[in-house]
Coordinates of C-alpha atoms in Angstrom, one line a residue:
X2 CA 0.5 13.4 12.2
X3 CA 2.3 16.4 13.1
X4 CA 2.8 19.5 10.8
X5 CA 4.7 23.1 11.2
X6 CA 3.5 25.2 8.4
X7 CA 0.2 23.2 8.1
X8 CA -2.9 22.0 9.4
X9 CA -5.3 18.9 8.6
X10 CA -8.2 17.6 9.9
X11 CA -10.6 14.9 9.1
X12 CA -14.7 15.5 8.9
X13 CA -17.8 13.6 8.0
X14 CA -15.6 12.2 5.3
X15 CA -13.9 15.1 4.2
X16 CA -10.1 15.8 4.8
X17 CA -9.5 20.0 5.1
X18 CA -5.9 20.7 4.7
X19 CA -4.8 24.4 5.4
X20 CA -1.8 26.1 4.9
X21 CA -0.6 27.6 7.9
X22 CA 1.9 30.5 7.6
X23 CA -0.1 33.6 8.2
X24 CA 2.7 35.7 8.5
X25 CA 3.8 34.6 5.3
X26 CA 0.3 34.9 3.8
X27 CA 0.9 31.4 3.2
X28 CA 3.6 31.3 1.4
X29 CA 5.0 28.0 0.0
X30 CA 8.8 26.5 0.9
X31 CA 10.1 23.7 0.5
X32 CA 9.0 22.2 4.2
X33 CA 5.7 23.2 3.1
X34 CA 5.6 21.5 0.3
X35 CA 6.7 18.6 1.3
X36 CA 4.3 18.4 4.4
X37 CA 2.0 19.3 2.0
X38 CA 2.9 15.9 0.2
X39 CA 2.4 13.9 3.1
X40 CA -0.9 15.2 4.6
X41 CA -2.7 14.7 0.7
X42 CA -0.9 11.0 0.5
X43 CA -2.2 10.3 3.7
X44 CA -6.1 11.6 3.2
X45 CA -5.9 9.7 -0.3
X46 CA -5.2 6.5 1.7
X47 CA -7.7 7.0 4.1
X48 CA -11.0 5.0 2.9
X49 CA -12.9 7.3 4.9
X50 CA -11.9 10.3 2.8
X51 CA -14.0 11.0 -0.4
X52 CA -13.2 14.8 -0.5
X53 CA -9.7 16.7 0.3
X54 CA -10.6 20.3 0.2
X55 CA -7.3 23.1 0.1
X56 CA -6.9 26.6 1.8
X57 CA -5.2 29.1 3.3
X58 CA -5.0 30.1 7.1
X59 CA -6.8 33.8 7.8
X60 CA -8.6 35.9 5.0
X61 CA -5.5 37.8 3.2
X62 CA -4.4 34.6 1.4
X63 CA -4.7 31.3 -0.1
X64 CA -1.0 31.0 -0.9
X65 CA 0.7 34.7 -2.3
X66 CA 3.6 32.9 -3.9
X67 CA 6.7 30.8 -3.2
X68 CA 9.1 32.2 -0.2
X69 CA 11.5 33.9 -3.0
X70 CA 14.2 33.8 0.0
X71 CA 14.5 30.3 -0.5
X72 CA 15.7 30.1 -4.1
X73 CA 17.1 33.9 -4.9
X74 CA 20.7 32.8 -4.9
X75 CA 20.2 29.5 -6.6
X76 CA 22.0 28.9 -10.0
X77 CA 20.4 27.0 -13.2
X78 CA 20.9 23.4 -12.2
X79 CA 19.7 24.4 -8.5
X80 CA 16.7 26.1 -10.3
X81 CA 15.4 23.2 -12.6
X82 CA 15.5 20.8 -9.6
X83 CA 13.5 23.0 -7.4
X84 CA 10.9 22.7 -10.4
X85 CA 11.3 19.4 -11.5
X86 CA 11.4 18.2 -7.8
X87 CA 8.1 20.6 -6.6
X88 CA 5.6 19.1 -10.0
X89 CA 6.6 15.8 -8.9
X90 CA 6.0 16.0 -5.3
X91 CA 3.3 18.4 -5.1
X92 CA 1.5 20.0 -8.5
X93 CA 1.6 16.7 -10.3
X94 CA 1.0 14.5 -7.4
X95 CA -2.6 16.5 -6.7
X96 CA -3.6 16.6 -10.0
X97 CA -3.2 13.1 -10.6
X98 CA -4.9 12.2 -6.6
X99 CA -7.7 9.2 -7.5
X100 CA -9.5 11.2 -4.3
X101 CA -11.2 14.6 -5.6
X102 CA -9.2 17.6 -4.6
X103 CA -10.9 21.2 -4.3
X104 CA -9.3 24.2 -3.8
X105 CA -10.8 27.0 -1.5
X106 CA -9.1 30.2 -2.4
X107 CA -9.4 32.6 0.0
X108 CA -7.6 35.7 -1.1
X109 CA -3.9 36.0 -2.9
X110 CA -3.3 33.5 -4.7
X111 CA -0.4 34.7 -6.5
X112 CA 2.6 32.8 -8.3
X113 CA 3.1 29.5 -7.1
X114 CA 0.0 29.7 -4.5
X115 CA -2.6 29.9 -8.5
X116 CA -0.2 26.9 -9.3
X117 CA -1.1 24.9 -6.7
X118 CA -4.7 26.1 -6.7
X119 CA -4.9 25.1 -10.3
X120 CA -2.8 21.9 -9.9
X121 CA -6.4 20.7 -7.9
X122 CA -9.4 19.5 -9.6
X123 CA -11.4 22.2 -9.8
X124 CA -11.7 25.6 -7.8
X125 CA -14.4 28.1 -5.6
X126 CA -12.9 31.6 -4.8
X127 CA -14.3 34.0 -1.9
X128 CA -15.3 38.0 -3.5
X129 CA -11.7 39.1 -2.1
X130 CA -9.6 36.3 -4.2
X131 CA -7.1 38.1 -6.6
X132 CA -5.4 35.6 -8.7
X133 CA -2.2 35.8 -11.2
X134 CA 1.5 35.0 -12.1
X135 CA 3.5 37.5 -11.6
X136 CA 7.2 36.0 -12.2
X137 CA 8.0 38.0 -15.2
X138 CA 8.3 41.0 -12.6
X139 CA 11.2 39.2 -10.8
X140 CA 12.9 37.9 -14.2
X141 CA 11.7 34.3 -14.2
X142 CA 8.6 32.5 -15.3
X143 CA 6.0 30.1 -13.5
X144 CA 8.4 27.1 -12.8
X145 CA 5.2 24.8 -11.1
X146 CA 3.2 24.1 -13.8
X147 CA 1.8 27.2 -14.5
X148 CA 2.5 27.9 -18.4
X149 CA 0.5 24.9 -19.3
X150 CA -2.2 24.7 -16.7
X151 CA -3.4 28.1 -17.1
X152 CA -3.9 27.9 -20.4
X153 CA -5.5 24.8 -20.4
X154 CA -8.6 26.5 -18.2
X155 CA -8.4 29.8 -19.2
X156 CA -7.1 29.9 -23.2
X157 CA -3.7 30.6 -24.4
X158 CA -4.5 34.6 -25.4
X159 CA -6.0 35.0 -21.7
X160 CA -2.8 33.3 -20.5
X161 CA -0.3 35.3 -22.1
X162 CA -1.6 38.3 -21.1
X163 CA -1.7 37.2 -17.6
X164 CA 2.0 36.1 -17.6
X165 CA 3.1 39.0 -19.8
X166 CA 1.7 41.7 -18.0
X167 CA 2.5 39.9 -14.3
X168 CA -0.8 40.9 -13.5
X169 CA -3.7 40.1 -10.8
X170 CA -7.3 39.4 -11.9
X171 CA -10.3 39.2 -9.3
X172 CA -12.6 36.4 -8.4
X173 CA -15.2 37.7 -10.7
X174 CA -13.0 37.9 -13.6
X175 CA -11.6 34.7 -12.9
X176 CA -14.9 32.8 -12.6
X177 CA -15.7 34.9 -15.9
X178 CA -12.7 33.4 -17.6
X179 CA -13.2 29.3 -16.0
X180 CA -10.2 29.8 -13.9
X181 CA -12.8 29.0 -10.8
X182 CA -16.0 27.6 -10.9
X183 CA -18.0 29.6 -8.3
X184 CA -17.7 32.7 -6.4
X185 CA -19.2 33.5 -3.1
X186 CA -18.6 35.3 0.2
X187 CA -15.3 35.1 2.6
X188 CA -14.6 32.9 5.0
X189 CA -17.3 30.6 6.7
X190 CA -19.4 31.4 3.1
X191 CA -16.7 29.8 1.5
X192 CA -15.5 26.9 3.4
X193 CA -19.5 25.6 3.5
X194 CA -19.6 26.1 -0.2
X195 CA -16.6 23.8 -0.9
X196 CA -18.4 21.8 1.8
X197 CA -21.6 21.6 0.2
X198 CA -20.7 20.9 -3.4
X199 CA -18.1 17.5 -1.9
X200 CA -21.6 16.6 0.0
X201 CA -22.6 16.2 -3.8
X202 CA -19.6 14.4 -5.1
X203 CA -19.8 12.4 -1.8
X204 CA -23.2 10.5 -2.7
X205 CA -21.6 9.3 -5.9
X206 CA -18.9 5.8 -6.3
X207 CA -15.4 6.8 -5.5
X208 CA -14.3 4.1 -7.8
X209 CA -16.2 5.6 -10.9
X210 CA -15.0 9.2 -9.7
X211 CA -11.0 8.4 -9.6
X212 CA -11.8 6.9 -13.2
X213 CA -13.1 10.1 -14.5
X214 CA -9.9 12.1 -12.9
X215 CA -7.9 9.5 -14.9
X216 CA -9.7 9.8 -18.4
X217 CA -10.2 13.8 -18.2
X218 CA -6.4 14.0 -17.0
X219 CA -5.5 12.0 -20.0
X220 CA -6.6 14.8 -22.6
X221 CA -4.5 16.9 -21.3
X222 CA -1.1 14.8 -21.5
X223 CA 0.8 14.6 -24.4
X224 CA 0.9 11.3 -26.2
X225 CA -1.9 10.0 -24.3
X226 CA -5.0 9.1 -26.4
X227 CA -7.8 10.5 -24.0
X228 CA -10.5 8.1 -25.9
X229 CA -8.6 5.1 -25.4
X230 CA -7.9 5.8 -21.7
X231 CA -11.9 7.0 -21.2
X232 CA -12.7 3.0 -23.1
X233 CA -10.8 1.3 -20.9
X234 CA -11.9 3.1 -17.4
X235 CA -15.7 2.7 -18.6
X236 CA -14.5 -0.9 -18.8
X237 CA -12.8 -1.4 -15.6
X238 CA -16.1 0.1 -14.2
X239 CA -18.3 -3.1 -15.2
X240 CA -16.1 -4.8 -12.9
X241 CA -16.7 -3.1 -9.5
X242 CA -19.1 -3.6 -6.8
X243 CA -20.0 0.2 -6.9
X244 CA -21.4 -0.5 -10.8
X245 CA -23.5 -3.1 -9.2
X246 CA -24.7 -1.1 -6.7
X247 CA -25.5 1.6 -8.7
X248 CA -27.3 0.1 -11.5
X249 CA -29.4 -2.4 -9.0
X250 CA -30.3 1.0 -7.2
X251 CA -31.2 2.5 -10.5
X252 CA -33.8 -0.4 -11.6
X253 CA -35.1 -1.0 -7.7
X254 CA -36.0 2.9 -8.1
X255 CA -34.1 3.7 -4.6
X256 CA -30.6 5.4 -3.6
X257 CA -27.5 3.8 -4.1
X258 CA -25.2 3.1 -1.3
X259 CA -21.9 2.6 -2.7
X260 CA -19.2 0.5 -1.3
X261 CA -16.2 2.1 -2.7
X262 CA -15.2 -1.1 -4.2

């Protein structure tokens, strides 16, 4: 398929989508978003994907924010349907993906860029990353998810202060605070360390994976009993040919090869 503002490719199993506005650093519109959309609804689909991992184009920047020019002269109906349309398409849409999303953040990822960084499974950062919400400066708040995901990873104090103060923490501080899970070099360092830990995710069942995304998700949504949701997709395991295969592996004493199924 054919995309403007970004790129995707298919490898060894693993589906590398790249935002591709440089001279934006990156910065998310409402094309964007949307190709965005399509590119992660079309890796999930593919049985040949078991990892989607998320960047940025060049070294300055994962994603420094939403294109502002878009929206400045919007009113308040305009302005809730920007947000409620973007979770739906794009932040809630990833973080509900049955394929394993990781997010590769490779300098600024500011505003809406840490909101769609955070809207993935789980994140690495390179030692230039710089990370934060920064709406208050403008006179608005994070409208993509950002007041309850951040302080879901990092704490409600840490998240206060980092919306309050519209300020920008560094990688280390980040991985410091669980807002990203490792921290290594720029560029190639950090694409082959995104690369190395879905090669680990990779030798597991798919099927038992997108059942883990479903039950962990669950604790985090309200009115949803996270127990009840983790018994039934421990159930709904028993049933699969990947439980099969995994347990006859486990007794036979050799490695499981997993149909997916």
């Amino acid at each position: 398929m054919s995309y403007q503002n970004i790129l995707s490719t298919t490898n060894n199993g693993i589906a590398s989508i790249t935002i591709n506005r440089p001279k934006k650093l990156n910065a998310l519109n409402k094309a964007t978003i949307e190709e965005l959309h399509s590119a992660f609804k079309v890796a999930n689909k593919d049985k040949e994907v078991k990892v989607i991992i998320l960047t940025g184009s060049g070294e300055k920047a994962f994603v420094a924010g939403a294109d502002i020019s878009e929206f400045a002269d919007f009113d308040v109906k305009n302005a809730e349907n920007l947000a409620g349309d973007g979770q739906k398409i794009l932040f809630d849409y990833i973080e509900n993906l049955s394929t394993p999303v990781i997010a590769a953040i490779n300098g600024f990822a500011l505003g809406g860029g840490l909101e769609l960084a955070m809207a993935c499974h789980f994140r690495v950062a390179s030692t230039n990353a710089k990370m934060g919400l920064p709406e208050v400066s403008l006179g608005v708040i994070p409208g993509y998810g950002g007041t309850q995901r951040l302080p879901q990873l990092v704490g409600k104090g840490r998240a206060m202060e980092m919306v309050m103060t519209a300020g920008m923490i560094d990688a280390n501080q980040a991985l410091d605070y669980g807002l990203v899970n490792h921290v290594t070099g720029e560029g190639d360092e950090l694409i082959a360390l995104a690369e190395k830990i879905a090669g680990k995710i990779m030798r597991n069942s798919s099927v038992a994976i997108k059942g883990a995304i479903k039950a962990i998700n669950a604790n985090f949504k309200d009115g949803v009993d996270g127990y009840k949701t983790e018994i039934k997709q421990f159930g709904k395991c028993f049933g699969t040919e990947d439980f099969k295969e995994g347990t006859t592996a486990f007794l036979k004493k050799r490695k499981a090869d997993f149909p997916g199924k």
